Amino acid sequence: MENKAYIVLADGHIFEGKNFGASGCVTGEAVFTTGMTGYLETLTDPSYFGQIVMQTFPLIGNYGVIPADFESSRSHACGYIVHNWCDAPSNFRSEGSLDVFLKKNNIIGIHSLDTRALTKIIRESGVMNARIIAPGENNQKEHEESAVVEEVLKKGAKSAAFENLLSEIRSFIIKDAVNSVSCSALAIEKPAAQVFAESAAYRAVPVTEDGLKVNDAEKAAQAGKGKKIVLWDFGAKANIRRELLKRGLEVTSMKARSTCSEILAQKPDGVLLSNGPGDPAENTGIISELKKLTESGVPVFGICLGHQLLALARGGKTEKLKYGHRGANQPVKETATGRVYISSQNHGYAVVSDSLPAGAALSFINTNDGTCEGIQYSDFPGFSVQFHPEASAGPLDTAFLFDRFIDLINSTGDTHAVKS
């Protein structure tokens, strides 16, 4: 028998549903994502650290759990909300059910509630803190909180105990997000040729800017072979590493706390700044080291949080969006060509376009709200994008950006060695 569960928003809204996955109480930042597929990538994306994630698509779990598709070794979300979860998945790659996965990762889930109404509240009011209350058998505090919520629903009036609960929810802060997830991605200890062969089986091979697939492993690795990349890991998704390996690059992951000197000691031909969670401006130490790195002459490519940190290191500013961009259907326009690409995104902050310093120009914009989606730098060899070129949106629209990175490395040559 499924137990009742509740989600309480910081503004006092209450939604009743049923518990699946782990039981208990958890507080986090409630966000929604619009992806129709990719729930496994969402659940294992380190960028969701400290967040309660809601899927707007109504049916989740129908193709089960496929470890090969995980973006990290575990789930980093603290709660999960769906309208309807499938307890009998059907897929030849499935190795289990979503319910079992959530229990294993101690993620509290809630289903059978009005996710459309909940989405509208977040869309209109903005991202806010929330608590899932799903009492287990022997936890008195959980049952006490559940009783407080039930009393409000029954009487229609907020009690002092409920106001105290709201105060607790509102005071929640996501702390030390980047360092908590750095280097948590699944290790891919396979030769580049094997990674390419496995990717080719699912058509996830490199794609040129003209949309043509590169089906030959030697051709795909031709430009990148012999080049060494440092992946500065702020919570990197596994597929970023996979895209680099498919192109013949040697990849070394380094923790978020790494210094510029430690990175340069690896003698990299380029540095990729990964995605990650939290407020980019809080990472003052990383920003300081990144500024030094951009002065070394090493080519740099930033993705998502890496894009934001790079802008901050060069003197730009970031701002929190009302409800962020999360989903696999975000349209972005390249300013140089006017071409629109479909992208996958997961971020709650954005670079303020008007804050870009000299030597930085907008390269992509979001066609929905006009926010910054990419920056091209002219005062050092670097560029960045807010979206995820490795995430197979479109399905392969922007994967060519990894090839642009290799082209930048090759065109820069060894000139950075003098500065380092």
Tab-separated table of C-alpha atoms in Angstrom:
chain	number	residue	atom	x	y	z
A	1	MET	CA	0.000	0.000	0.000
A	2	GLU	CA	1.338	3.410	-0.995
A	3	ASN	CA	1.588	6.016	1.747
A	4	LYS	CA	0.408	9.588	1.513
A	5	ALA	CA	3.061	12.194	0.833
A	6	TYR	CA	3.011	15.981	0.668
A	7	ILE	CA	5.032	18.713	-0.938
A	8	VAL	CA	4.915	22.044	0.871
A	9	LEU	CA	6.127	25.135	-1.002
A	10	ALA	CA	7.769	28.060	0.758
A	11	ASP	CA	4.788	30.250	-0.167
A	12	GLY	CA	2.398	27.942	1.728
A	13	HIS	CA	0.960	25.916	-1.137
A	14	ILE	CA	0.403	22.228	-0.314
A	15	PHE	CA	0.109	19.342	-2.770
A	16	GLU	CA	-0.915	15.854	-1.709
A	17	GLY	CA	0.350	12.778	-3.500
A	18	LYS	CA	1.751	9.314	-2.891
A	19	ASN	CA	5.226	8.233	-1.910
A	20	PHE	CA	7.597	6.148	-4.028
A	21	GLY	CA	11.319	5.670	-3.788
A	22	ALA	CA	12.727	6.443	-0.333
A	23	SER	CA	10.581	7.775	2.505
A	24	GLY	CA	11.341	10.631	4.873
A	25	CYS	CA	11.452	14.433	4.793
A	26	VAL	CA	13.708	16.528	2.593
A	27	THR	CA	14.020	20.240	1.834
A	28	GLY	CA	15.419	21.618	-1.406
A	29	GLU	CA	14.967	24.140	-4.176
A	30	ALA	CA	11.944	23.109	-6.272
A	31	VAL	CA	12.577	23.281	-10.035
A	32	PHE	CA	10.918	21.809	-13.101
A	33	THR	CA	12.332	20.293	-16.268
A	34	THR	CA	10.388	19.907	-19.519
A	35	GLY	CA	12.207	16.930	-21.048
A	36	MET	CA	9.936	14.203	-22.414
A	37	THR	CA	12.776	11.688	-22.158
A	38	GLY	CA	16.127	11.657	-20.380
A	39	TYR	CA	14.880	11.234	-16.817
A	40	LEU	CA	17.909	9.058	-16.009
A	41	GLU	CA	20.293	11.762	-17.198
A	42	THR	CA	18.313	14.281	-15.139
A	43	LEU	CA	18.448	12.189	-11.978
A	44	THR	CA	22.209	11.647	-12.295
A	45	ASP	CA	23.139	15.165	-13.443
A	46	PRO	CA	25.330	16.743	-10.697
A	47	SER	CA	23.917	20.171	-11.595
A	48	TYR	CA	20.696	19.222	-9.737
A	49	PHE	CA	22.536	19.073	-6.390
A	50	GLY	CA	20.285	20.348	-3.578
A	51	GLN	CA	17.197	20.535	-5.774
A	52	ILE	CA	13.794	18.849	-5.790
A	53	VAL	CA	13.237	18.057	-9.447
A	54	MET	CA	9.801	17.894	-11.041
A	55	GLN	CA	9.176	16.353	-14.459
A	56	THR	CA	6.499	18.218	-16.427
A	57	PHE	CA	6.042	15.264	-18.784
A	58	PRO	CA	3.339	13.111	-17.149
A	59	LEU	CA	4.697	9.556	-17.599
A	60	ILE	CA	8.153	8.817	-16.196
A	61	GLY	CA	9.998	5.519	-15.778
A	62	ASN	CA	8.606	3.672	-18.794
A	63	TYR	CA	12.013	2.580	-20.116
A	64	GLY	CA	13.380	1.658	-16.716
A	65	VAL	CA	16.871	2.238	-15.374
A	66	ILE	CA	19.836	2.028	-17.750
A	67	PRO	CA	23.179	2.511	-15.938
A	68	ALA	CA	25.041	3.075	-19.220
A	69	ASP	CA	23.087	6.330	-19.606
A	70	PHE	CA	23.957	7.734	-16.170
A	71	GLU	CA	25.794	11.063	-16.104
A	72	SER	CA	27.397	10.403	-12.711
A	73	SER	CA	27.863	7.552	-10.283
A	74	ARG	CA	24.808	8.488	-8.209
A	75	SER	CA	21.847	10.848	-8.029
A	76	HIS	CA	22.452	14.357	-6.700
A	77	ALA	CA	18.863	15.617	-6.606
A	78	CYS	CA	17.364	15.542	-3.119
A	79	GLY	CA	13.763	14.880	-4.174
A	80	TYR	CA	11.771	13.813	-7.243
A	81	ILE	CA	8.250	14.723	-8.347
A	82	VAL	CA	6.291	13.071	-11.166
A	83	HIS	CA	2.644	12.870	-12.146
A	84	ASN	CA	2.699	9.162	-12.952
A	85	TRP	CA	5.538	6.681	-12.643
A	86	CYS	CA	5.693	3.401	-14.534
A	87	ASP	CA	6.265	0.397	-12.255
A	88	ALA	CA	6.531	-2.058	-15.176
A	89	PRO	CA	9.184	-0.629	-17.532
A	90	SER	CA	9.781	-2.126	-20.953
A	91	ASN	CA	13.102	-1.670	-22.730
A	92	PHE	CA	15.746	-4.138	-23.883
A	93	ARG	CA	18.433	-2.094	-22.081
A	94	SER	CA	16.555	-1.738	-18.786
A	95	GLU	CA	18.192	-3.157	-15.648
A	96	GLY	CA	15.584	-2.180	-13.070
A	97	SER	CA	12.737	0.110	-12.055
A	98	LEU	CA	12.761	3.771	-11.108
A	99	ASP	CA	11.317	3.005	-7.670
A	100	VAL	CA	14.229	0.705	-6.815
A	101	PHE	CA	16.740	3.236	-8.169
A	102	LEU	CA	15.328	6.012	-5.979
A	103	LYS	CA	15.385	3.774	-2.898
A	104	LYS	CA	18.997	2.779	-3.600
A	105	ASN	CA	20.010	6.438	-3.926
A	106	ASN	CA	17.895	7.515	-0.924
A	107	ILE	CA	15.869	9.919	-3.083
A	108	ILE	CA	12.374	10.693	-1.789
A	109	GLY	CA	9.810	10.594	-4.572
A	110	ILE	CA	6.203	11.752	-4.776
A	111	HIS	CA	3.704	10.964	-7.517
A	112	SER	CA	-0.016	11.222	-8.334
A	113	LEU	CA	-0.239	14.974	-7.783
A	114	ASP	CA	-1.153	17.833	-10.130
A	115	THR	CA	2.269	18.605	-11.622
A	116	ARG	CA	0.712	21.021	-14.132
A	117	ALA	CA	-0.644	23.224	-11.338
A	118	LEU	CA	2.652	23.008	-9.475
A	119	THR	CA	4.574	23.992	-12.620
A	120	LYS	CA	2.355	27.031	-13.108
A	121	ILE	CA	3.066	28.225	-9.566
A	122	ILE	CA	6.831	27.951	-10.045
A	123	ARG	CA	6.593	29.534	-13.497
A	124	GLU	CA	4.647	32.531	-12.192
A	125	SER	CA	6.224	32.967	-8.746
A	126	GLY	CA	9.706	31.712	-9.578
A	127	VAL	CA	11.874	28.946	-8.188
A	128	MET	CA	11.361	28.516	-4.444
A	129	ASN	CA	12.254	26.174	-1.615
A	130	ALA	CA	9.992	23.243	-0.810
A	131	ARG	CA	9.786	20.196	1.438
A	132	ILE	CA	8.634	16.692	0.613
A	133	ILE	CA	7.081	14.943	3.599
A	134	ALA	CA	6.738	11.194	3.128
A	135	PRO	CA	6.658	9.576	6.594
A	136	GLY	CA	8.418	6.267	7.145
A	137	GLU	CA	7.285	3.707	9.671
A	138	ASN	CA	9.296	4.723	12.718
A	139	ASN	CA	10.137	8.421	12.380
A	140	GLN	CA	8.105	10.525	14.807
A	141	LYS	CA	9.179	13.908	13.381
A	142	GLU	CA	7.995	12.966	9.886
A	143	HIS	CA	4.605	11.898	11.215
A	144	GLU	CA	4.341	15.090	13.272
A	145	GLU	CA	5.027	17.246	10.209
A	146	SER	CA	2.550	15.198	8.189
A	147	ALA	CA	-0.092	15.771	10.885
A	148	VAL	CA	0.561	19.543	10.793
A	149	VAL	CA	0.019	19.602	7.028
A	150	GLU	CA	-3.098	17.421	7.224
A	151	GLU	CA	-4.594	19.769	9.815
A	152	VAL	CA	-4.090	22.753	7.487
A	153	LEU	CA	-5.739	20.884	4.620
A	154	LYS	CA	-8.645	19.845	6.857
A	155	LYS	CA	-9.305	23.184	8.571
A	156	GLY	CA	-8.179	25.510	5.779
A	157	ALA	CA	-6.294	27.668	8.288
A	158	LYS	CA	-2.556	27.916	8.897
A	159	SER	CA	-1.469	27.025	12.428
A	160	ALA	CA	1.566	28.264	14.353
A	161	ALA	CA	3.199	24.866	13.795
A	162	PHE	CA	2.686	25.232	10.035
A	163	GLU	CA	4.192	28.734	10.066
A	164	ASN	CA	7.236	27.308	11.852
A	165	LEU	CA	7.480	24.639	9.167
A	166	LEU	CA	7.375	27.311	6.446
A	167	SER	CA	10.090	29.250	8.249
A	168	GLU	CA	12.330	26.174	8.197
A	169	ILE	CA	11.669	25.656	4.495
A	170	ARG	CA	12.411	29.277	3.600
A	171	SER	CA	15.704	29.245	5.491
A	172	PHE	CA	17.146	26.372	3.428
A	173	ILE	CA	20.323	27.243	1.491
A	174	ILE	CA	22.286	25.057	-0.919
A	175	LYS	CA	25.842	25.003	0.453
A	176	ASP	CA	29.219	24.073	-1.074
A	177	ALA	CA	27.514	22.751	-4.194
A	178	VAL	CA	30.454	22.552	-6.600
A	179	ASN	CA	32.930	20.912	-4.214
A	180	SER	CA	30.237	18.417	-3.178
A	181	VAL	CA	29.902	17.025	-6.709
A	182	SER	CA	33.314	17.623	-8.272
A	183	CYS	CA	34.737	14.501	-9.950
A	184	SER	CA	31.585	12.463	-9.309
A	185	ALA	CA	31.089	11.559	-12.984
A	186	LEU	CA	31.200	7.934	-14.056
A	187	ALA	CA	34.746	6.940	-14.872
A	188	ILE	CA	35.147	6.007	-18.528
A	189	GLU	CA	38.296	3.924	-18.580
A	190	LYS	CA	37.941	2.760	-22.151
A	191	PRO	CA	40.107	3.402	-25.218
A	192	ALA	CA	38.791	6.131	-27.506
A	193	ALA	CA	38.151	3.572	-30.269
A	194	GLN	CA	35.867	1.535	-27.998
A	195	VAL	CA	33.989	4.637	-26.868
A	196	PHE	CA	33.492	5.574	-30.515
A	197	ALA	CA	32.275	2.083	-31.458
A	198	GLU	CA	29.763	1.995	-28.613
A	199	SER	CA	28.527	5.498	-29.454
A	200	ALA	CA	28.203	4.611	-33.147
A	201	ALA	CA	25.811	1.806	-32.231
A	202	TYR	CA	23.384	4.474	-31.022
A	203	ARG	CA	24.271	6.987	-33.745
A	204	ALA	CA	25.890	9.301	-31.198
A	205	VAL	CA	28.964	9.911	-33.361
A	206	PRO	CA	30.537	13.306	-34.079
A	207	VAL	CA	28.526	15.562	-36.360
A	208	THR	CA	29.834	18.394	-38.534
A	209	GLU	CA	28.321	21.887	-38.587
A	210	ASP	CA	26.532	20.830	-41.768
A	211	GLY	CA	24.780	18.046	-39.851
A	212	LEU	CA	26.773	15.218	-41.422
A	213	LYS	CA	27.755	12.316	-39.189
A	214	VAL	CA	31.382	11.249	-39.027
A	215	ASN	CA	31.064	7.478	-39.059
A	216	ASP	CA	34.751	6.682	-39.354
A	217	ALA	CA	36.627	6.497	-36.045
A	218	GLU	CA	40.000	7.449	-37.542
A	219	LYS	CA	38.516	10.478	-39.289
A	220	ALA	CA	36.697	11.571	-36.146
A	221	ALA	CA	39.933	11.408	-34.119
A	222	GLN	CA	42.205	12.857	-36.785
A	223	ALA	CA	42.299	16.448	-35.507
A	224	GLY	CA	42.316	15.588	-31.806
A	225	LYS	CA	44.752	12.696	-31.710
A	226	GLY	CA	47.789	13.380	-29.521
A	227	LYS	CA	46.166	16.363	-27.809
A	228	LYS	CA	45.729	16.451	-24.031
A	229	ILE	CA	42.715	18.066	-22.375
A	230	VAL	CA	42.198	18.929	-18.729
A	231	LEU	CA	38.540	18.620	-17.781
A	232	TRP	CA	38.158	21.060	-14.882
A	233	ASP	CA	35.390	19.220	-13.120
A	234	PHE	CA	32.759	21.295	-11.296
A	235	GLY	CA	30.243	18.439	-11.511
A	236	ALA	CA	30.875	17.192	-15.025
A	237	LYS	CA	28.413	14.995	-16.864
A	238	ALA	CA	29.935	11.755	-18.125
A	239	ASN	CA	28.943	12.459	-21.711
A	240	ILE	CA	31.228	15.503	-21.868
A	241	ARG	CA	34.186	13.208	-21.304
A	242	ARG	CA	32.750	10.723	-23.797
A	243	GLU	CA	32.493	13.390	-26.528
A	244	LEU	CA	36.121	14.335	-25.975
A	245	LEU	CA	37.296	10.714	-26.051
A	246	LYS	CA	35.395	10.010	-29.282
A	247	ARG	CA	37.498	12.691	-30.937
A	248	GLY	CA	40.783	11.063	-29.939
A	249	LEU	CA	41.663	13.441	-27.102
A	250	GLU	CA	43.454	12.377	-23.946
A	251	VAL	CA	41.344	13.567	-20.995
A	252	THR	CA	42.498	14.234	-17.431
A	253	SER	CA	39.845	15.268	-14.895
A	254	MET	CA	40.856	17.684	-12.147
A	255	LYS	CA	38.895	18.677	-9.070
A	256	ALA	CA	37.159	22.005	-8.629
A	257	ARG	CA	39.690	23.069	-5.976
A	258	SER	CA	42.589	22.718	-8.433
A	259	THR	CA	44.774	25.790	-8.935
A	260	CYS	CA	45.899	27.300	-12.207
A	261	SER	CA	49.466	26.160	-11.494
A	262	GLU	CA	48.336	22.578	-10.911
A	263	ILE	CA	46.377	22.582	-14.163
A	264	LEU	CA	49.235	24.071	-16.189
A	265	ALA	CA	51.598	21.494	-14.662
A	266	GLN	CA	49.675	18.883	-16.668
A	267	LYS	CA	50.832	20.703	-19.834
A	268	PRO	CA	47.374	20.603	-21.413
A	269	ASP	CA	46.673	21.621	-24.992
A	270	GLY	CA	43.287	22.890	-23.814
A	271	VAL	CA	41.041	23.135	-20.761
A	272	LEU	CA	37.340	22.340	-20.714
A	273	LEU	CA	35.297	23.966	-17.945
A	274	SER	CA	32.419	21.661	-17.011
A	275	ASN	CA	28.849	22.132	-15.924
A	276	GLY	CA	27.943	22.114	-12.241
A	277	PRO	CA	25.427	23.269	-9.616
A	278	GLY	CA	24.743	26.376	-7.572
A	279	ASP	CA	25.323	30.117	-7.784
A	280	PRO	CA	28.398	30.724	-9.980
A	281	ALA	CA	29.350	33.953	-8.173
A	282	GLU	CA	29.896	32.051	-4.911
A	283	ASN	CA	32.929	30.260	-6.365
A	284	THR	CA	35.364	33.097	-5.764
A	285	GLY	CA	38.420	30.856	-5.462
A	286	ILE	CA	37.721	29.111	-8.765
A	287	ILE	CA	37.038	32.443	-10.488
A	288	SER	CA	40.377	33.815	-9.289
A	289	GLU	CA	42.295	30.765	-10.554
A	290	LEU	CA	40.356	30.782	-13.816
A	291	LYS	CA	41.339	34.403	-14.450
A	292	LYS	CA	44.985	33.345	-14.202
A	293	LEU	CA	44.325	30.454	-16.573
A	294	THR	CA	42.866	32.753	-19.238
A	295	GLU	CA	46.048	34.828	-19.055
A	296	SER	CA	48.212	31.764	-19.735
A	297	GLY	CA	47.220	31.431	-23.388
A	298	VAL	CA	45.784	27.911	-23.039
A	299	PRO	CA	42.617	27.446	-25.144
A	300	VAL	CA	39.486	27.247	-22.987
A	301	PHE	CA	35.963	25.929	-23.678
A	302	GLY	CA	33.248	26.439	-21.051
A	303	ILE	CA	29.920	24.619	-20.764
A	304	CYS	CA	26.996	25.726	-18.541
A	305	LEU	CA	28.503	26.616	-15.126
A	306	GLY	CA	31.894	26.716	-16.849
A	307	HIS	CA	30.454	29.323	-19.228
A	308	GLN	CA	29.257	31.438	-16.298
A	309	LEU	CA	32.522	31.126	-14.349
A	310	LEU	CA	34.527	32.098	-17.416
A	311	ALA	CA	32.428	35.245	-17.876
A	312	LEU	CA	32.888	36.155	-14.202
A	313	ALA	CA	36.645	35.607	-14.466
A	314	ARG	CA	36.773	38.063	-17.370
A	315	GLY	CA	34.780	40.760	-15.539
A	316	GLY	CA	31.191	39.902	-16.483
A	317	LYS	CA	28.220	39.430	-14.158
A	318	THR	CA	25.617	36.722	-13.609
A	319	GLU	CA	22.011	36.844	-12.407
A	320	LYS	CA	19.462	34.342	-11.128
A	321	LEU	CA	16.656	33.578	-13.553
A	322	LYS	CA	13.050	33.464	-12.397
A	323	TYR	CA	12.672	29.742	-13.033
A	324	GLY	CA	15.690	28.874	-15.170
A	325	HIS	CA	15.985	26.820	-18.327
A	326	ARG	CA	15.670	23.078	-17.780
A	327	GLY	CA	14.732	20.707	-20.575
A	328	ALA	CA	15.784	19.254	-23.920
A	329	ASN	CA	13.865	21.665	-26.149
A	330	GLN	CA	15.464	25.097	-25.673
A	331	PRO	CA	15.994	27.027	-28.957
A	332	VAL	CA	19.219	29.025	-29.293
A	333	LYS	CA	20.297	31.257	-32.186
A	334	GLU	CA	23.872	31.642	-33.337
A	335	THR	CA	24.479	35.365	-33.833
A	336	ALA	CA	27.054	34.917	-36.610
A	337	THR	CA	24.806	32.827	-38.869
A	338	GLY	CA	21.252	33.400	-37.627
A	339	ARG	CA	20.809	29.636	-37.489
A	340	VAL	CA	18.620	28.250	-34.698
A	341	TYR	CA	19.573	25.041	-32.896
A	342	ILE	CA	17.585	22.960	-30.407
A	343	SER	CA	19.536	22.565	-27.193
A	344	SER	CA	19.399	20.756	-23.877
A	345	GLN	CA	19.772	22.987	-20.819
A	346	ASN	CA	19.839	22.872	-17.039
A	347	HIS	CA	20.637	26.130	-15.288
A	348	GLY	CA	19.112	28.655	-12.921
A	349	TYR	CA	21.615	31.478	-13.532
A	350	ALA	CA	22.667	33.342	-16.663
A	351	VAL	CA	25.409	35.730	-17.744
A	352	VAL	CA	24.133	39.307	-17.969
A	353	SER	CA	24.577	40.215	-21.648
A	354	ASP	CA	25.122	43.926	-20.938
A	355	SER	CA	27.967	43.102	-18.548
A	356	LEU	CA	30.270	41.506	-21.118
A	357	PRO	CA	33.709	43.144	-21.046
A	358	ALA	CA	35.801	44.268	-23.986
A	359	GLY	CA	37.070	41.261	-25.881
A	360	ALA	CA	33.839	39.290	-25.348
A	361	ALA	CA	30.907	39.054	-27.755
A	362	LEU	CA	27.586	37.222	-27.695
A	363	SER	CA	27.756	34.147	-29.905
A	364	PHE	CA	24.390	32.515	-29.032
A	365	ILE	CA	21.147	33.867	-27.581
A	366	ASN	CA	18.038	32.123	-26.254
A	367	THR	CA	15.232	32.841	-28.710
A	368	ASN	CA	12.584	32.542	-25.984
A	369	ASP	CA	13.837	35.236	-23.624
A	370	GLY	CA	16.926	36.730	-25.286
A	371	THR	CA	19.353	35.658	-22.541
A	372	CYS	CA	23.019	34.967	-23.176
A	373	GLU	CA	23.661	31.432	-24.430
A	374	GLY	CA	27.228	31.756	-25.666
A	375	ILE	CA	30.286	34.010	-25.649
A	376	GLN	CA	33.228	34.260	-28.046
A	377	TYR	CA	36.415	35.814	-26.663
A	378	SER	CA	38.906	37.707	-28.830
A	379	ASP	CA	41.485	38.679	-26.193
A	380	PHE	CA	42.427	35.071	-25.402
A	381	PRO	CA	41.702	31.704	-27.114
A	382	GLY	CA	38.367	30.804	-25.580
A	383	PHE	CA	34.618	30.459	-26.020
A	384	SER	CA	31.710	29.137	-23.997
A	385	VAL	CA	28.069	28.102	-24.213
A	386	GLN	CA	25.291	28.019	-21.637
A	387	PHE	CA	23.621	24.936	-23.120
A	388	HIS	CA	24.847	21.314	-23.264
A	389	PRO	CA	26.339	20.344	-26.654
A	390	GLU	CA	26.987	16.813	-25.349
A	391	ALA	CA	23.371	16.150	-24.352
A	392	SER	CA	21.994	14.990	-27.739
A	393	ALA	CA	19.260	17.577	-28.132
A	394	GLY	CA	18.080	18.120	-31.678
A	395	PRO	CA	19.306	15.231	-31.391
A	396	LEU	CA	22.892	16.137	-32.338
A	397	ASP	CA	22.551	19.791	-33.310
A	398	THR	CA	25.423	21.364	-31.388
A	399	ALA	CA	27.915	18.512	-30.915
A	400	PHE	CA	30.156	20.221	-33.484
A	401	LEU	CA	31.216	22.677	-30.760
A	402	PHE	CA	33.647	20.033	-29.500
A	403	ASP	CA	35.243	20.065	-32.944
A	404	ARG	CA	35.444	23.849	-32.770
A	405	PHE	CA	37.356	23.435	-29.537
A	406	ILE	CA	39.831	21.088	-31.233
A	407	ASP	CA	40.174	23.544	-34.136
A	408	LEU	CA	40.903	26.313	-31.616
A	409	ILE	CA	43.590	24.152	-29.984
A	410	ASN	CA	45.203	23.355	-33.305
A	411	SER	CA	45.106	26.955	-34.527
A	412	THR	CA	46.588	28.210	-31.250
A	413	GLY	CA	49.400	25.669	-31.421
A	414	ASP	CA	52.129	25.847	-28.798
A	415	THR	CA	52.013	29.628	-28.343
A	416	HIS	CA	50.588	29.249	-24.831
A	417	ALA	CA	53.646	27.281	-23.701
A	418	VAL	CA	55.693	30.500	-23.503
A	419	LYS	CA	53.229	32.141	-21.091
A	420	SER	CA	52.796	29.075	-18.885
